[in-house]
Amino acid sequence: MKKYSHLIYLIVGGLIVGFLGSYLVKLGNPKNMGVCVACFVRDISGALGLHRAALVQYIRPEVIGFLFGSFFISLFFREFKVRGGSSPLLRFILGFFVMIGALVFLGCPFRMILRLANGDLNALTGLFGFTFGIYLGVQALKTGFSLGKAPEQNLSNGFIMPTFMIILLIFLLTKPAFIFFSAEGPGSFTAPIAIALTAGLLVGAIGQRTRLCMAGGIRDVILIKDFYMLKGYIAVFVAALLTNLALGSFNLGFANQPIAHTDHLWNFLGMALVGLGSVLLGGCPLRQIILAGEGNIDSAITVFGMMAGAAFAHNFGLAASPQGVGVNGKVAVIIGFIFIGIIVLAHSKTIFVRRATDAKVGR
């Protein structure tokens, strides 16, 4: 009975999140980008001057809302627990490469669903790649790969990300001269701050209560044949599709899709890198922000890794554009796969040696 009621919350929450993801476009956000964690974090990196791509610089209030929605609801239900110290540098680098993959595809898993719900068939290629990357990640988990357990930490550590978000909100409202805001391009398309912040709070609270995670849903299907978590994102897709149809924005096809490209191989590989990294991290980009709001320092470090990845992508020409993916972006994705492959193999070898040693001691 408890699981059934939670399923109702998951589906209703997914419907609300899907509606918001599409309706925020009507209110001013970029097309097919009512919610996109990768793109929004990229915009924040630009606003802080970490990259100087003038078209994508804005402090997105939705991201602030994601974290505080999770923060407040976890405090209310006494689920705020400060923990961390589990392979922090590796998490930072994995977050870095997850962002590289997302910016080669031009969207996070959430935007992938929103793009698909608005008829962008390029997102279907991305979904296949994302699923393949998750499959690779599951194989790594089966070898015993783990970033380790996160012990409890001092309470003050859990307030670092909320403090950072408060500072961002102050910058957004006061617009000091050292913060950058796009005058044109995707960064200039914004929903009203109060509405965007409220929507973010709702998404953050729903994400915390339902554990909504696209990577986790597909991982569970592959690993334990459990479709439970995936139903939440099916609800997201259905609500977004119906909203787009009602708004008259649905446009089926590959060509002429907003902020998208038709380079199918790199759509596939970019999202495969996102899927692989997300499984090893224990959650997709949105889930990382939700966890950071709950006091998870490791997820906060992952978010900062994503910010660094976004800055690096635009400073060195790794991010794709509607014209396609450049050589630098392709090389970066390949390096990401190689790096993660080395880490997984090294970890697997360590596990094998440890088990062999234990077996000898047992004899």
Coordinates of C-alpha atoms in Angstrom, one line a residue:
M1 CA 0.0 0.0 0.0
K2 CA 2.8 2.4 0.9
K3 CA 4.6 1.7 -2.4
Y4 CA 1.3 2.2 -4.3
S5 CA 0.8 5.6 -2.7
H6 CA 4.4 6.5 -3.5
L7 CA 3.8 5.5 -7.1
I8 CA 0.8 7.9 -7.2
Y9 CA 3.1 10.7 -5.8
L10 CA 5.7 9.8 -8.4
I11 CA 3.3 10.0 -11.3
V12 CA 1.6 13.1 -10.2
G13 CA 4.9 14.7 -9.5
G14 CA 6.1 13.7 -12.9
L15 CA 3.0 15.2 -14.5
I16 CA 3.6 18.5 -12.7
V17 CA 7.3 18.7 -13.6
G18 CA 6.6 17.8 -17.2
F19 CA 3.9 20.6 -17.4
L20 CA 6.3 23.1 -15.9
G21 CA 9.1 22.0 -18.2
S22 CA 7.0 22.9 -21.2
Y23 CA 5.0 25.9 -19.9
L24 CA 8.1 27.8 -18.8
V25 CA 8.9 28.1 -22.5
K26 CA 5.6 29.9 -23.0
L27 CA 6.6 32.2 -20.2
G28 CA 9.9 33.1 -21.8
N29 CA 12.5 30.4 -21.5
P30 CA 14.3 29.1 -24.6
K31 CA 12.4 26.7 -26.9
N32 CA 12.5 23.1 -25.8
M33 CA 14.4 24.3 -22.7
G34 CA 11.8 25.1 -20.1
V35 CA 14.0 23.1 -17.8
C36 CA 17.6 21.9 -18.6
V37 CA 20.0 21.4 -15.8
A38 CA 23.1 21.3 -18.0
C39 CA 22.1 24.4 -20.0
F40 CA 21.1 26.3 -16.9
V41 CA 24.3 25.5 -15.0
R42 CA 26.2 26.5 -18.2
D43 CA 24.4 29.8 -18.2
I44 CA 25.3 30.4 -14.5
S45 CA 28.9 29.6 -15.2
G46 CA 28.8 32.2 -17.9
A47 CA 27.1 34.8 -15.7
L48 CA 29.9 34.3 -13.2
G49 CA 32.5 35.0 -15.9
L50 CA 33.8 31.4 -16.0
H51 CA 33.3 31.5 -19.7
R52 CA 32.7 34.4 -22.1
A53 CA 30.2 33.0 -24.5
A54 CA 28.0 36.0 -24.6
L55 CA 24.9 34.2 -25.8
V56 CA 24.6 31.9 -22.8
Q57 CA 25.1 34.0 -19.6
Y58 CA 22.3 34.2 -17.0
I59 CA 21.8 33.3 -13.4
R60 CA 18.9 30.8 -13.8
P61 CA 16.5 31.1 -10.8
E62 CA 15.2 27.6 -11.6
V63 CA 18.5 26.1 -10.4
I64 CA 18.4 28.1 -7.2
G65 CA 14.8 26.8 -6.8
F66 CA 15.8 23.2 -7.4
L67 CA 18.3 23.3 -4.5
F68 CA 16.1 25.2 -2.1
G69 CA 13.0 23.1 -2.9
S70 CA 15.1 20.0 -1.9
F71 CA 16.7 21.8 1.0
F72 CA 13.4 23.0 2.7
I73 CA 11.5 19.8 2.1
S74 CA 14.3 17.6 3.4
L75 CA 14.5 19.8 6.5
F76 CA 10.7 19.5 7.0
F77 CA 10.8 15.7 6.7
R78 CA 14.0 15.4 8.7
E79 CA 15.9 13.9 5.8
F80 CA 18.6 16.6 5.7
K81 CA 21.8 14.7 6.4
V82 CA 25.2 16.2 5.9
R83 CA 27.5 13.5 4.4
G84 CA 30.4 13.4 2.0
G85 CA 34.0 12.5 1.5
S86 CA 33.4 9.7 -1.0
S87 CA 35.9 10.1 -3.9
P88 CA 35.4 13.9 -4.1
L89 CA 38.0 14.5 -6.9
L90 CA 36.7 11.6 -9.0
R91 CA 33.2 13.0 -8.6
F92 CA 34.3 16.4 -9.7
I93 CA 35.9 15.0 -12.8
L94 CA 32.9 12.7 -13.6
G95 CA 30.6 15.8 -13.2
F96 CA 33.0 17.6 -15.6
F97 CA 32.6 14.9 -18.3
V98 CA 28.9 14.6 -17.8
M99 CA 28.6 18.2 -18.7
I100 CA 30.8 17.8 -21.7
G101 CA 28.6 15.0 -23.0
A102 CA 25.5 17.1 -22.3
L103 CA 26.8 20.1 -24.2
V104 CA 27.8 18.0 -27.2
F105 CA 24.2 16.7 -27.3
L106 CA 22.8 20.1 -26.3
G107 CA 20.8 19.1 -23.2
C108 CA 20.7 17.1 -20.0
P109 CA 18.4 14.0 -19.7
F110 CA 15.5 16.2 -18.6
R111 CA 15.8 18.4 -21.7
M112 CA 16.2 15.2 -23.8
I113 CA 12.7 14.2 -22.7
L114 CA 11.3 17.8 -23.3
R115 CA 12.8 17.9 -26.7
L116 CA 11.3 14.5 -27.6
A117 CA 7.9 15.6 -26.2
N118 CA 8.0 18.6 -28.6
G119 CA 8.7 16.4 -31.6
D120 CA 12.5 16.7 -31.8
L121 CA 13.5 13.3 -33.1
N122 CA 17.2 14.0 -32.6
A123 CA 16.4 13.5 -28.9
L124 CA 15.5 9.9 -29.8
T125 CA 19.1 9.3 -30.9
G126 CA 20.2 10.8 -27.6
L127 CA 17.8 8.5 -25.7
F128 CA 19.4 5.5 -27.3
G129 CA 22.8 6.8 -26.4
F130 CA 21.8 7.6 -22.9
T131 CA 20.4 4.1 -22.4
F132 CA 23.6 2.5 -23.9
G133 CA 25.7 4.6 -21.5
I134 CA 23.6 3.5 -18.6
Y135 CA 24.0 -0.1 -19.7
L136 CA 27.8 0.4 -19.7
G137 CA 27.5 1.9 -16.2
V138 CA 25.5 -1.1 -15.0
Q139 CA 28.2 -3.5 -16.2
A140 CA 30.7 -1.4 -14.2
L141 CA 28.5 -1.7 -11.1
K142 CA 28.4 -5.5 -11.6
T143 CA 32.2 -5.6 -11.3
G144 CA 31.9 -4.0 -7.9
F145 CA 32.6 -0.4 -8.9
S146 CA 31.7 2.1 -6.2
L147 CA 32.8 5.6 -5.3
G148 CA 32.6 4.5 -1.6
K149 CA 30.4 5.3 1.3
A150 CA 29.9 8.9 2.4
P151 CA 30.4 9.3 6.1
E152 CA 28.6 12.0 8.1
Q153 CA 30.2 15.4 8.2
N154 CA 30.0 18.6 10.2
L155 CA 26.6 20.3 9.9
S156 CA 28.2 23.5 8.6
N157 CA 29.3 21.7 5.4
G158 CA 25.6 21.2 4.4
F159 CA 25.0 24.9 4.3
I160 CA 27.7 25.7 1.7
M161 CA 25.5 25.1 -1.3
P162 CA 22.4 27.0 0.1
T163 CA 24.7 29.9 0.9
F164 CA 26.2 29.8 -2.6
M165 CA 22.6 29.9 -4.0
I166 CA 21.6 32.8 -1.8
I167 CA 24.6 34.7 -3.2
L168 CA 23.6 33.8 -6.8
L169 CA 20.0 35.1 -6.0
I170 CA 21.4 38.4 -4.7
F171 CA 23.5 38.7 -7.8
L172 CA 20.5 38.0 -10.0
L173 CA 18.3 40.6 -8.3
T174 CA 21.0 43.3 -8.0
K175 CA 22.8 42.7 -11.3
P176 CA 26.3 44.0 -10.2
A177 CA 28.6 45.0 -13.0
F178 CA 30.9 42.0 -12.6
I179 CA 28.0 39.6 -13.4
F180 CA 27.3 38.9 -17.1
F181 CA 23.8 38.7 -18.6
S182 CA 23.2 37.8 -22.3
A183 CA 21.6 40.5 -24.4
E184 CA 20.7 38.0 -27.1
G185 CA 20.7 34.3 -27.7
P186 CA 19.4 31.5 -25.4
G187 CA 20.7 33.3 -22.3
S188 CA 18.4 36.3 -23.0
F189 CA 15.2 34.2 -23.1
T190 CA 14.0 34.0 -19.5
A191 CA 10.8 33.4 -17.6
P192 CA 9.9 36.0 -15.0
I193 CA 12.2 35.6 -12.0
A194 CA 9.5 35.0 -9.4
I195 CA 7.7 32.4 -11.6
A196 CA 11.0 30.6 -12.5
L197 CA 12.1 30.5 -8.9
T198 CA 8.7 29.1 -7.8
A199 CA 8.7 26.5 -10.5
G200 CA 12.2 25.5 -9.4
L201 CA 11.1 25.2 -5.8
L202 CA 8.3 22.9 -6.9
V203 CA 10.6 20.7 -9.1
G204 CA 13.2 20.6 -6.3
A205 CA 10.6 19.5 -3.7
I206 CA 9.0 17.0 -6.0
G207 CA 12.4 15.6 -7.0
Q208 CA 13.4 15.2 -3.3
R209 CA 10.2 13.4 -2.3
T210 CA 9.9 11.2 -5.3
R211 CA 13.6 10.5 -6.0
L212 CA 12.9 11.3 -9.6
C213 CA 15.9 10.4 -11.7
M214 CA 16.0 9.4 -15.4
A215 CA 19.3 7.6 -15.1
G216 CA 18.2 5.8 -12.0
G217 CA 14.9 4.7 -13.7
I218 CA 16.7 3.1 -16.7
R219 CA 19.4 1.7 -14.5
D220 CA 16.8 -0.1 -12.4
V221 CA 15.2 -1.5 -15.5
I222 CA 18.5 -2.9 -16.8
L223 CA 19.8 -4.1 -13.4
I224 CA 16.8 -5.5 -11.6
K225 CA 14.0 -5.3 -14.2
D226 CA 12.1 -2.7 -12.1
F227 CA 10.1 -0.2 -14.1
Y228 CA 8.9 1.7 -11.0
M229 CA 11.2 4.8 -11.1
L230 CA 11.0 5.0 -14.9
K231 CA 7.2 5.6 -14.6
G232 CA 7.9 9.1 -13.2
Y233 CA 9.7 10.2 -16.4
I234 CA 7.0 8.6 -18.5
A235 CA 4.6 10.9 -16.7
V236 CA 7.0 13.9 -17.4
F237 CA 7.0 13.0 -21.1
V238 CA 3.2 12.7 -21.3
A239 CA 2.5 16.0 -19.5
A240 CA 5.1 17.8 -21.6
L241 CA 3.7 16.3 -24.8
L242 CA 0.1 17.3 -23.9
T243 CA 1.2 20.8 -22.9
N244 CA 3.1 21.3 -26.2
L245 CA 0.1 20.0 -28.2
A246 CA -2.2 22.4 -26.3
L247 CA 0.2 25.3 -26.9
G248 CA 0.5 24.5 -30.6
S249 CA 4.3 24.2 -30.4
F250 CA 4.7 20.5 -31.3
N251 CA 7.0 20.1 -34.3
L252 CA 7.8 16.6 -35.4
G253 CA 11.0 16.0 -37.3
F254 CA 14.8 16.1 -37.2
A255 CA 15.5 19.3 -39.1
N256 CA 15.0 22.9 -37.9
Q257 CA 14.6 22.0 -34.2
P258 CA 15.5 24.8 -31.7
I259 CA 19.0 24.6 -30.1
A260 CA 19.6 21.1 -31.6
H261 CA 21.8 19.5 -34.3
T262 CA 21.3 16.5 -36.5
D263 CA 24.8 14.9 -36.0
H264 CA 23.3 11.6 -34.9
L265 CA 26.5 9.8 -34.0
W266 CA 27.5 12.5 -31.6
N267 CA 24.0 13.0 -30.2
F268 CA 24.3 9.3 -29.3
L269 CA 27.8 9.4 -27.9
G270 CA 27.3 12.6 -26.0
M271 CA 24.3 11.2 -24.2
A272 CA 26.1 7.9 -23.7
L273 CA 28.8 9.7 -21.8
V274 CA 26.1 11.4 -19.7
G275 CA 24.4 8.1 -19.0
L276 CA 27.7 6.3 -18.1
G277 CA 28.8 9.1 -15.8
S278 CA 25.4 9.5 -14.2
V279 CA 25.2 5.8 -13.2
L280 CA 28.7 5.9 -11.7
L281 CA 27.8 9.1 -9.8
G282 CA 24.5 7.7 -8.6
G283 CA 22.2 10.1 -10.3
C284 CA 21.6 12.4 -13.3
P285 CA 22.4 16.2 -13.2
L286 CA 19.0 17.1 -11.7
R287 CA 19.4 14.4 -9.0
Q288 CA 22.8 15.7 -8.1
I289 CA 21.3 19.2 -7.3
I290 CA 18.5 17.6 -5.3
L291 CA 21.0 15.5 -3.3
A292 CA 23.2 18.6 -2.7
G293 CA 20.0 20.3 -1.3
E294 CA 19.7 17.4 1.1
G295 CA 23.2 18.0 2.5
N296 CA 25.2 15.7 0.3
I297 CA 28.6 17.3 -0.1
D298 CA 29.7 14.8 -2.7
S299 CA 26.8 15.9 -5.0
A300 CA 27.7 19.5 -4.4
I301 CA 31.2 18.8 -5.6
T302 CA 29.7 17.1 -8.6
V303 CA 27.7 20.2 -9.4
F304 CA 30.8 22.3 -9.2
G305 CA 32.4 19.8 -11.5
M306 CA 29.6 20.4 -14.0
M307 CA 30.1 24.1 -13.7
A308 CA 33.8 23.7 -14.5
G309 CA 32.9 21.4 -17.4
A310 CA 30.5 24.0 -18.8
A311 CA 33.2 26.7 -18.6
F312 CA 35.8 24.5 -20.2
A313 CA 33.4 23.5 -23.0
H314 CA 32.8 27.1 -24.0
N315 CA 36.3 28.4 -23.4
F316 CA 37.8 25.7 -25.6
G317 CA 35.1 25.2 -28.2
L318 CA 33.8 21.8 -27.1
A319 CA 30.1 22.6 -26.9
A320 CA 28.0 21.8 -30.0
S321 CA 25.9 24.3 -31.9
P322 CA 22.9 24.0 -34.2
Q323 CA 25.5 23.5 -37.0
G324 CA 26.9 20.4 -35.4
V325 CA 29.8 19.2 -33.2
G326 CA 33.3 20.5 -33.7
V327 CA 36.5 18.5 -33.6
N328 CA 37.3 19.6 -30.1
G329 CA 34.0 18.4 -28.8
K330 CA 34.4 15.0 -30.4
V331 CA 37.9 14.6 -29.0
A332 CA 36.6 15.6 -25.5
V333 CA 33.8 13.0 -25.6
I334 CA 36.4 10.3 -26.6
I335 CA 38.7 11.4 -23.8
G336 CA 35.8 11.2 -21.4
F337 CA 35.1 7.6 -22.3
I338 CA 38.8 6.7 -22.1
F339 CA 39.2 8.3 -18.7
I340 CA 36.1 6.6 -17.2
G341 CA 37.2 3.3 -18.8
I342 CA 40.6 3.5 -17.1
I343 CA 39.0 4.3 -13.7
V344 CA 36.6 1.4 -14.0
L345 CA 39.3 -1.0 -15.1
A346 CA 41.6 0.1 -12.4
H347 CA 38.9 -0.3 -9.8
S348 CA 38.0 -3.7 -11.1
K349 CA 41.6 -4.8 -10.9
T350 CA 41.8 -3.6 -7.3
I351 CA 38.7 -5.5 -6.4
F352 CA 40.1 -8.7 -8.1
V353 CA 43.5 -8.4 -6.3
R354 CA 41.7 -7.8 -3.0
R355 CA 39.5 -10.8 -3.4
A356 CA 42.5 -12.9 -4.4
T357 CA 44.4 -11.8 -1.4
D358 CA 41.4 -12.5 0.9
A359 CA 41.1 -16.0 -0.6
K360 CA 44.8 -16.7 0.1
V361 CA 44.4 -15.5 3.6
G362 CA 41.3 -17.7 4.0
R363 CA 43.3 -20.7 3.0

